[in-house]
Structure formats: C-alpha cells, structure tokens
Coordinates of C-alpha atoms in Angstrom, one line a residue:
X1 CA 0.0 0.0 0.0
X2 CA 1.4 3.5 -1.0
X3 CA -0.5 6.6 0.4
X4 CA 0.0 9.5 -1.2
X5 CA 1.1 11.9 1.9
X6 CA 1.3 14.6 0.0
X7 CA 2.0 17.4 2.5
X8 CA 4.4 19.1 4.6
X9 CA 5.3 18.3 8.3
X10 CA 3.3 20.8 10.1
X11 CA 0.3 21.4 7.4
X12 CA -2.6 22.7 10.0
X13 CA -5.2 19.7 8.3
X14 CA -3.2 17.2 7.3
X15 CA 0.3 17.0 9.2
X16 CA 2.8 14.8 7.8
X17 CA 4.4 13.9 11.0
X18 CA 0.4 12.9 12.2
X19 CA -0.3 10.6 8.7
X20 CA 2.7 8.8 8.6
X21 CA 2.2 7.8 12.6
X22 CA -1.4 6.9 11.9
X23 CA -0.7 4.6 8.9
X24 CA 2.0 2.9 10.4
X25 CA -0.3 2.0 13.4
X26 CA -2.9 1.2 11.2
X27 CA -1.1 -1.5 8.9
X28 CA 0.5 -2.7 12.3
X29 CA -0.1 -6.4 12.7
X30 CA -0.9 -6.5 9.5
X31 CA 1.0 -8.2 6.4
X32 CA 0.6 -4.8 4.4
X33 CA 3.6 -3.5 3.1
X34 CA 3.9 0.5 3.3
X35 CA 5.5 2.3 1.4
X36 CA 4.6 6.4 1.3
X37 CA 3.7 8.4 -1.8
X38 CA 6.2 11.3 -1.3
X39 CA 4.9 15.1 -3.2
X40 CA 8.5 15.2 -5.1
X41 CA 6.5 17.5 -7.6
X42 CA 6.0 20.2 -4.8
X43 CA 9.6 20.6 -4.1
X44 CA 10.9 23.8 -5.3
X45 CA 7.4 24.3 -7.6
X46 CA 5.8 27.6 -8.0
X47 CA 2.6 28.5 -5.8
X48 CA 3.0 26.1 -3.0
X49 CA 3.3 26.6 0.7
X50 CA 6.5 28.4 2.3
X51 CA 7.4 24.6 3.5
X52 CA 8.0 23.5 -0.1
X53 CA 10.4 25.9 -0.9
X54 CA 12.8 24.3 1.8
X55 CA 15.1 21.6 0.4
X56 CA 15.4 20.4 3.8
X57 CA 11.2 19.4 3.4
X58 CA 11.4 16.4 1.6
X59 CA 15.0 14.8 3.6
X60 CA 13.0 15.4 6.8
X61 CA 10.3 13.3 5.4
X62 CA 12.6 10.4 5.1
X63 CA 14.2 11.4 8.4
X64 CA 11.1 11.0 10.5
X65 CA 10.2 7.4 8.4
X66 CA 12.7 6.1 10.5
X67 CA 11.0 6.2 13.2
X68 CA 8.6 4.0 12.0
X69 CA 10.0 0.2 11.1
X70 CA 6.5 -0.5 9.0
X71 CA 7.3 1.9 6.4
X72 CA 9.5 0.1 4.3
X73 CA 9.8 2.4 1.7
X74 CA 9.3 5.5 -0.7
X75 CA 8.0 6.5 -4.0
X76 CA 8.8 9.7 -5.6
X77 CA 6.3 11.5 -7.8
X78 CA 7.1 11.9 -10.5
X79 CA 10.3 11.1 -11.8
X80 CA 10.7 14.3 -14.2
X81 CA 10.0 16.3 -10.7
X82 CA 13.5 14.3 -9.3
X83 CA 15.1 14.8 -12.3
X84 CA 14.0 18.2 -12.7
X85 CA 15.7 18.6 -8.6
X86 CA 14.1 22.2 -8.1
X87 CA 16.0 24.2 -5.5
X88 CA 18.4 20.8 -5.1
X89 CA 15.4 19.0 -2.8
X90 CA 16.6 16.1 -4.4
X91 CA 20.2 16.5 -4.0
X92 CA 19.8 16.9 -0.2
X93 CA 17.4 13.7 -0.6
X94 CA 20.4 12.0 -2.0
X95 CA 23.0 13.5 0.5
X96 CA 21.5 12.8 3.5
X97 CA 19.5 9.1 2.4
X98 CA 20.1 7.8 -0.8
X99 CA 24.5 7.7 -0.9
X100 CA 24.3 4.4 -1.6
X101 CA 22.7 1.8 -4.0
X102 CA 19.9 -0.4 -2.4
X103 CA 17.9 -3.5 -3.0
X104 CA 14.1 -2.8 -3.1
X105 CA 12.1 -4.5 -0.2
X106 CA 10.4 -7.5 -1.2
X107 CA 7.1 -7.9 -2.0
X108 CA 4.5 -10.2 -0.8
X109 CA 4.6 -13.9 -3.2
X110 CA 6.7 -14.8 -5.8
X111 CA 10.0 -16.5 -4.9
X112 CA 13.8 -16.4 -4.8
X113 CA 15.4 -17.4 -8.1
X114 CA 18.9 -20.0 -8.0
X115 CA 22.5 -18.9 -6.9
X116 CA 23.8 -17.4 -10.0
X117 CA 27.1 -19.0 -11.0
X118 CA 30.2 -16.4 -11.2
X119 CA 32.3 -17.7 -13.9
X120 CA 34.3 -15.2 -14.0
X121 CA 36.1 -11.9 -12.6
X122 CA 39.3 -10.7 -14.4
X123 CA 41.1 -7.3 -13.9
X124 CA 41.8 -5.1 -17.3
X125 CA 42.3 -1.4 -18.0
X126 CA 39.2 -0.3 -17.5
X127 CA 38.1 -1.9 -13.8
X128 CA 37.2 -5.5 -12.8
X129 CA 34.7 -6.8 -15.3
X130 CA 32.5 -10.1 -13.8
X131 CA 30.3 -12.6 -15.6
X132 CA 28.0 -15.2 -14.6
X133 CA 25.5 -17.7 -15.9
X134 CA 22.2 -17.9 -14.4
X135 CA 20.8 -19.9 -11.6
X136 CA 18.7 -23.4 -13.0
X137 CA 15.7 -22.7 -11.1
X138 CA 13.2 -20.1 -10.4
X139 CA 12.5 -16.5 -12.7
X140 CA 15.2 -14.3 -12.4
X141 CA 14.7 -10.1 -13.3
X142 CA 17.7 -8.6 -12.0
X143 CA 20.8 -9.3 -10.4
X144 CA 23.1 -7.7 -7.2
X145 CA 26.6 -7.1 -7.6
X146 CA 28.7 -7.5 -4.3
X147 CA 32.5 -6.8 -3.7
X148 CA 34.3 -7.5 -0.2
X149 CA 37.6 -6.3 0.6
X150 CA 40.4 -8.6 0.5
X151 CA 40.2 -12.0 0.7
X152 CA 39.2 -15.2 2.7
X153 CA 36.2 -16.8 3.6
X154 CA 32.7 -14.8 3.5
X155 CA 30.6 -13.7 6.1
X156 CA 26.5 -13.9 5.5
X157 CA 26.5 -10.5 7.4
X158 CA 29.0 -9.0 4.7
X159 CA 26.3 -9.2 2.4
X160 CA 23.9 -7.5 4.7
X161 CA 26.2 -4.3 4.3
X162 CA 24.6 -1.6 2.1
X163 CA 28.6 -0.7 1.6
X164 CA 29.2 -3.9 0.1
X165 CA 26.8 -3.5 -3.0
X166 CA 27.9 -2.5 -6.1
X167 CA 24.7 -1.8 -7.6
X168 CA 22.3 -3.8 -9.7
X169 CA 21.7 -5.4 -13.0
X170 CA 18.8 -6.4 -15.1
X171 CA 18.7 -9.8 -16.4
X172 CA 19.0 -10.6 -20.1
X173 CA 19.3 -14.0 -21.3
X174 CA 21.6 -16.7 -19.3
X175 CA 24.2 -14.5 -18.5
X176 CA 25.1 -11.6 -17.4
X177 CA 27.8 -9.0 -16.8
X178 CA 29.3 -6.5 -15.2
X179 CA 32.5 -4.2 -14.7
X180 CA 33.5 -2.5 -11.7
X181 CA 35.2 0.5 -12.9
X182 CA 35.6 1.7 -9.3
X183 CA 38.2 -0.6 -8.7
X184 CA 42.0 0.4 -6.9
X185 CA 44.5 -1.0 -9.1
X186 CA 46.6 -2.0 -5.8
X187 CA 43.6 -4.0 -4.0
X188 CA 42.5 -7.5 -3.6
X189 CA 38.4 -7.8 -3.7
X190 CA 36.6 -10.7 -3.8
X191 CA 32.9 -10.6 -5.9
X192 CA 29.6 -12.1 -5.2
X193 CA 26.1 -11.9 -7.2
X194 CA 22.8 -12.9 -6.3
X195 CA 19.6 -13.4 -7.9
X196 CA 16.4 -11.7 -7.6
X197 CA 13.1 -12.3 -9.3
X198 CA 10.9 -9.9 -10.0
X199 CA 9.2 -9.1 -6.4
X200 CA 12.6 -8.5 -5.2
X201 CA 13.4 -11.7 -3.5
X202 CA 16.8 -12.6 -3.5
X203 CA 18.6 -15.9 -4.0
X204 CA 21.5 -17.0 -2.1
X205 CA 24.9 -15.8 -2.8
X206 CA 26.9 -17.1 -5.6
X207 CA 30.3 -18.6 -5.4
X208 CA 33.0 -16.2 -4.7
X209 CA 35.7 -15.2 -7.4
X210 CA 38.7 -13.0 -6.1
X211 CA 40.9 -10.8 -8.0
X212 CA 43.8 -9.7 -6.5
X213 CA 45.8 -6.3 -6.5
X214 CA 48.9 -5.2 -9.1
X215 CA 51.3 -5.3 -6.7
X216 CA 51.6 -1.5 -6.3
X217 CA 51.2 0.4 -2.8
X218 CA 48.1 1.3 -2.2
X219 CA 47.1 4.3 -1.8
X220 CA 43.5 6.4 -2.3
X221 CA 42.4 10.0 -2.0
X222 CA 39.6 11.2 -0.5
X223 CA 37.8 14.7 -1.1
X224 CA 34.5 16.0 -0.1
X225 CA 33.0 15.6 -3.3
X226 CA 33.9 11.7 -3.5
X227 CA 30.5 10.1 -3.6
X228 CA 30.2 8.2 -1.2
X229 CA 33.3 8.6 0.4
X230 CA 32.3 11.7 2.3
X231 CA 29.8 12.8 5.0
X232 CA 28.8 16.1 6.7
X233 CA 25.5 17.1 8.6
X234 CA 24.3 20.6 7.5
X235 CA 25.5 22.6 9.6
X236 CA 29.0 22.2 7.7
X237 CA 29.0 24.4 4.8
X238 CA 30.6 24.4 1.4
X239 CA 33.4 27.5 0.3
X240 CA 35.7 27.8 -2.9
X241 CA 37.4 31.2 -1.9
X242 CA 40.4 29.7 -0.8
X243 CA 42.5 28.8 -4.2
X244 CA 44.9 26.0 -1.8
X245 CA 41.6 23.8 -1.6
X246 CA 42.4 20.3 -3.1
X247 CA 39.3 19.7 -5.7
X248 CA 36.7 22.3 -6.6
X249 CA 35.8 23.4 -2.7
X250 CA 35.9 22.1 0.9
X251 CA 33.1 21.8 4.1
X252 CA 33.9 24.2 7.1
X253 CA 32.2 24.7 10.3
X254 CA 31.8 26.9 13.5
X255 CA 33.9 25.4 16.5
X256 CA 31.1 23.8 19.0
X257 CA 30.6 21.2 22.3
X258 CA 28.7 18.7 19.9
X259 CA 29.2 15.7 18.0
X260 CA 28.9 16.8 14.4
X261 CA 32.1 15.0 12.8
X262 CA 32.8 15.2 8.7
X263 CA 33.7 11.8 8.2
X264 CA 36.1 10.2 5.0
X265 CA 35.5 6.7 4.4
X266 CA 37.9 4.4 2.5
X267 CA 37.6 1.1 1.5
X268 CA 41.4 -0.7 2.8
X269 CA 42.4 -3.6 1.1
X270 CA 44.2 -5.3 3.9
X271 CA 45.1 -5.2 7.5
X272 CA 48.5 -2.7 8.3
X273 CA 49.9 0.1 8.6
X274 CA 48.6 2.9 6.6
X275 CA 50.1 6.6 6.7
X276 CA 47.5 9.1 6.4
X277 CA 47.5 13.1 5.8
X278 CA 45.1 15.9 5.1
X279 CA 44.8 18.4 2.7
X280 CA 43.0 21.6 3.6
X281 CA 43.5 25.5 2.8
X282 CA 44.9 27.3 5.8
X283 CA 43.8 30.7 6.4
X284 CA 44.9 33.1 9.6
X285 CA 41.7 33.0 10.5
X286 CA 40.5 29.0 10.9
X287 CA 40.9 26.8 13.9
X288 CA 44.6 26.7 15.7
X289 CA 43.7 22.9 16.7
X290 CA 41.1 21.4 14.5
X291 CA 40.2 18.0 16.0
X292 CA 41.0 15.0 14.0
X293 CA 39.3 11.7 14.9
X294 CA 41.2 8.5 12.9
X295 CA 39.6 5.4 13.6
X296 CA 42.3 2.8 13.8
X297 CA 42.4 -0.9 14.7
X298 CA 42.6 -0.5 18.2
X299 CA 40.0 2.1 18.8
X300 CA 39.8 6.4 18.0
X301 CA 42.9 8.4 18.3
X302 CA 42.3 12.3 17.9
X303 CA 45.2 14.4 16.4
X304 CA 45.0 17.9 16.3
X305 CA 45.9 20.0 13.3
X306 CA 46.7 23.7 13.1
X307 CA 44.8 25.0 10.1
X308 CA 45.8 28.7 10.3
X309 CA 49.5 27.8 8.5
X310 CA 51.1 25.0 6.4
X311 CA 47.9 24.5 3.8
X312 CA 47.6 23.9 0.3
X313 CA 49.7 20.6 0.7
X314 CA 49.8 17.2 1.9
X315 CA 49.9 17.0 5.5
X316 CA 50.8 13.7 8.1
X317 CA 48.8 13.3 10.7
X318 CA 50.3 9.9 11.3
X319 CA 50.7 5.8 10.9
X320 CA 48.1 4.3 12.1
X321 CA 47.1 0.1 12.6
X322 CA 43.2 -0.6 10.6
X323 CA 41.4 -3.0 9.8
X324 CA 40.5 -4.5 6.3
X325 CA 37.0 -3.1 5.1
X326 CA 34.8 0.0 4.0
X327 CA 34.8 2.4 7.2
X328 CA 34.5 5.7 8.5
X329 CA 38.8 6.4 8.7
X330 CA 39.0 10.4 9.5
X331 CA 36.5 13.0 11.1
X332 CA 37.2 16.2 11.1
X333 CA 35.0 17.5 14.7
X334 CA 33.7 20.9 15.6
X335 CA 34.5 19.8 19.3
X336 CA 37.0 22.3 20.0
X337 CA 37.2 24.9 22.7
X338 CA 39.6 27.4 20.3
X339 CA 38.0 29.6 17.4
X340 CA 37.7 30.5 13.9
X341 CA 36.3 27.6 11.3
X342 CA 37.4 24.1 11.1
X343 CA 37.7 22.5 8.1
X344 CA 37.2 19.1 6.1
X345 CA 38.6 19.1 2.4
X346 CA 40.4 15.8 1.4
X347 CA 42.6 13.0 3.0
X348 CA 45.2 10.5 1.3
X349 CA 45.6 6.9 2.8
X350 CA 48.8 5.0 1.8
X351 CA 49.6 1.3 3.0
X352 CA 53.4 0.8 4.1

C-alpha cells in the first residue's frame, strides 16, 4: 500500500508527522507492506506553501520514516519532478538518504530465483569486469553485484552491508555481466552476485571469485566531493574562496561542544599500517587545533591540526594500525574549545 502523503510536516489539516504515525499504526499487525507516496512535484514548484520551498522538506520526510519500522519504503512522484531537482530538494534527498545503492524491499509472493554462478572476474584497464551464468531454477529479473575487501572466507552479514553492494543489473538471457570501474588498481576484492526475481526476493549468494591487486602500494584520496566517500550534517558548509583547496571546494564549520564530525571513508584492502595526511587551505583566521578523529584498529585516536599555516599541501597526521574493510577512517570534529572555522577538504591513505 502506498499513500500519497502529500503534505508538509506541520500542514494545519493534514500533518505529515500525524499521517505517517497513523498509517503505520494502522497496517501494524498487518501483512501490508507500506511504502509512502512522497509530493517530489511540490519541491521547489511555483505557488505552493512556504514549507516547499525548503530543500530540507522532503529529507526530513525520510528522516522521520525512520522512526517507524513498518514503512518500508518511498516513491517519488514523478520522476521528471526528481530529475527536474528544483531548488536541489533532491540533491539533499540523495545527500542525506540515498548515498548508496539499495535493494528494493520485497514484495509479498513470488519466490527467490537460484544462486547465479560467477564464472568469472578478471582485472583489465578499464576496472574489474565479472560474468556469470544464471541460476537453474526459479525466474530471475535482476541481479546484485557485491565486492568485499580482501580475501578469505565470506561472512552472511558481509552481504547485509549496504557498503558492500555495487549496484544492480537487469537480467538478459543466461548470463550476465558486469564491470567494476571503481576498482583500486593495488587492492584484492573478492565478488559475489545474487539473484532476484521480479518481487525482489533474493537468491543465495553465488560462489565467490577473487581478484587480486597489481602489486603496487596502495594508496586512495579522498575529497568532499567523492561520492560516497564523504559525509557532513548541515550545519558544515561548502566555500571555494580559498585557491589552496584540493578539488573544486571544501566543508567548514563553527567550532562547538557537539558531535557533528565530517567523516572520510575508504575502502582498505588489507590489514596494516597505513600513513594518512590531510589536505585543507589554511587561512589566519581558521581553527589553531582542528580536532582530527582517525579510527584505527585498536580504537579512536584524535590528532590535532593547526589549520591557520602549512595549507595547500599534503599534511601527516600519522601511521596508524586498521582493519580490512569499507569504514568511517578520518572525522574532522567541531569539538573544539579554540576559534575560527574548522575545516574538512580531502585525506590520502597509503599502506606501508
């Protein structure tokens, strides 16, 4: 079932916050699936309430969904309205809840298809390209593409990570195929697909194929514009005035007693050593001893950086001991009793 909640938190007659609560009380108990109709076409659109000309409307839609486990979903109305992304509603919708790809929920009947077989995965110049035939049994729409870090045995859970998934492919024939152009040259993965028919259910994991790294260091940069590799609340905001930036701009933020940290992630190939430094553009007026959190194997270590001198290059904050895996690796925190802006613009990892 998808209502169509088509107004703003707050709306005097029909409060978004008040429908969303009712229908998931409603369909409580119930084997209904919800999934809420969301007024994408109001975003931004001339002649509708002062809420609607907020980008912030439609993220705090999703926001608040959370606190209700029976809705299981969205739908966006209508698609030229997302593509359209009046006032960039729909890039704070992506920013704050859609970073990553994600499996539909599935629906009610219908069945899991067979364990795809992956025949292949082989490294060339243009990323890791995977094929596979499909599973004997069952109707199979679409496939999900997995990769894992490194190498050994695989762990159900790993597959439970939305980090892990690649993205999605629709079936054609019996095969399919895939490249992973995302790939670090230097790093071992090791690839999975599953099946799914065309409710959405999805089969059990195929067998695993690794492909190892060239045999360079490894080594990945990470800006604020990666996609996916960044994340900052709204409260950080975005400057190019400073020409020492590394990339087209970097996120700063008034010093304050709270836990707002920008956070890089990186995906590490192996456990080690890595060396990692920070880029940012230094200005006599930022923060004398910006807070920087790095979450290493053994827990966080925080390592202050003086951002008024020494920008516009590679700086070491240190060698640090992590883990294999996609993870949060540096925050940059507003937690800091001295003054003027901190900032987040890009960090390099290098395994020793």
């Amino acid at each position: 079932m998808a209502p169509q909640i088509y107004w703003q938190i707050g709306h005097p007659a029909a409060d978004y916050a008040e429908l969303v609560r009712w229908w998931s009380e409603t369909v409580n108990g119930t084997t209904v699936q919800l999934l809420v109709g969301q007024a994408t076409y109001r975003a931004g659109a001339s002649g509708q309430d002062a809420a609607w000309q907020d980008p912030a409307e439609l993220s705090d839609h999703l926001t608040l969904n959370r606190a209700y486990p029976r809705i299981l979903g969205d739908i966006h109305f209508s698609a030229k309205d997302v593509r359209a992304d009046r006032i960039g509603a729909v890039s704070r919708l992506t920013t704050d809840h859609y970073r990553r790809p994600a499996l539909a929920p599935a629906g009610v009947g219908g069945a899991a298809p067979a364990a795809p077989n992956l025949t292949s995965a082989v490294r060339g110049t243009g990323g890791v390209t995977l094929n596979w035939q499909r599973g004997t049994a069952g109707s199979t729409a679409s496939y999900a593409v997995y990769r894992l870090p490194g190498d050994g045995s695989v762990d159900p859970c790993d597959l439970a990570d939305a980090r892990n998934l690649l993205g999605t492919v629709r079936a054609s024939g019996s095969t399919g195929t895939f490249t992973d152009a995302t790939a670090a040259a230097g790093s071992t993965y090791r690839y999975l697909v599953t099946a799914l028919d065309r409710l959405h259910h999805e089969s059990p994991a195929s067998n695993a194929r690794v492909v190892t790294g060239t045999g360079g260091t490894f080594s990945v940069i990470v800006d604020n514009t990666t996609t996916g590799g960044f994340t900052a609340a709204a409260t950080w905001g975005t400057s190019s005035y400073l020409t020492t930036r590394y990339g087209t701009n970097y996120r700063f933020a008034e010093p304050q007693a709270v836990s707002d940290p920008a956070w890089f992630s990186a995906t590490l190939p192996a456990a080690g050593s890595y060396r990692v430094e920070v880029w940012y553009p230094s200005d006599p007026g930022y923060n004398s001893a910006t807070p920087h959190l790095v979450a290493t194997a053994n827990g966080t270590v925080t390592a202050s950086v003086d951002q008024r001198s020494g920008g516009g290059q590679w700086r070491v904050l240190g060698t640090y001991d992590f883990a294999a895996g996609t993870r949060q690796v540096v925050g940059v925190s507003r937690w800091t009793s001295t003054t003027g802006y901190v900032v987040a613009d890009a960090v390099r990892i290098t395994r020793l």
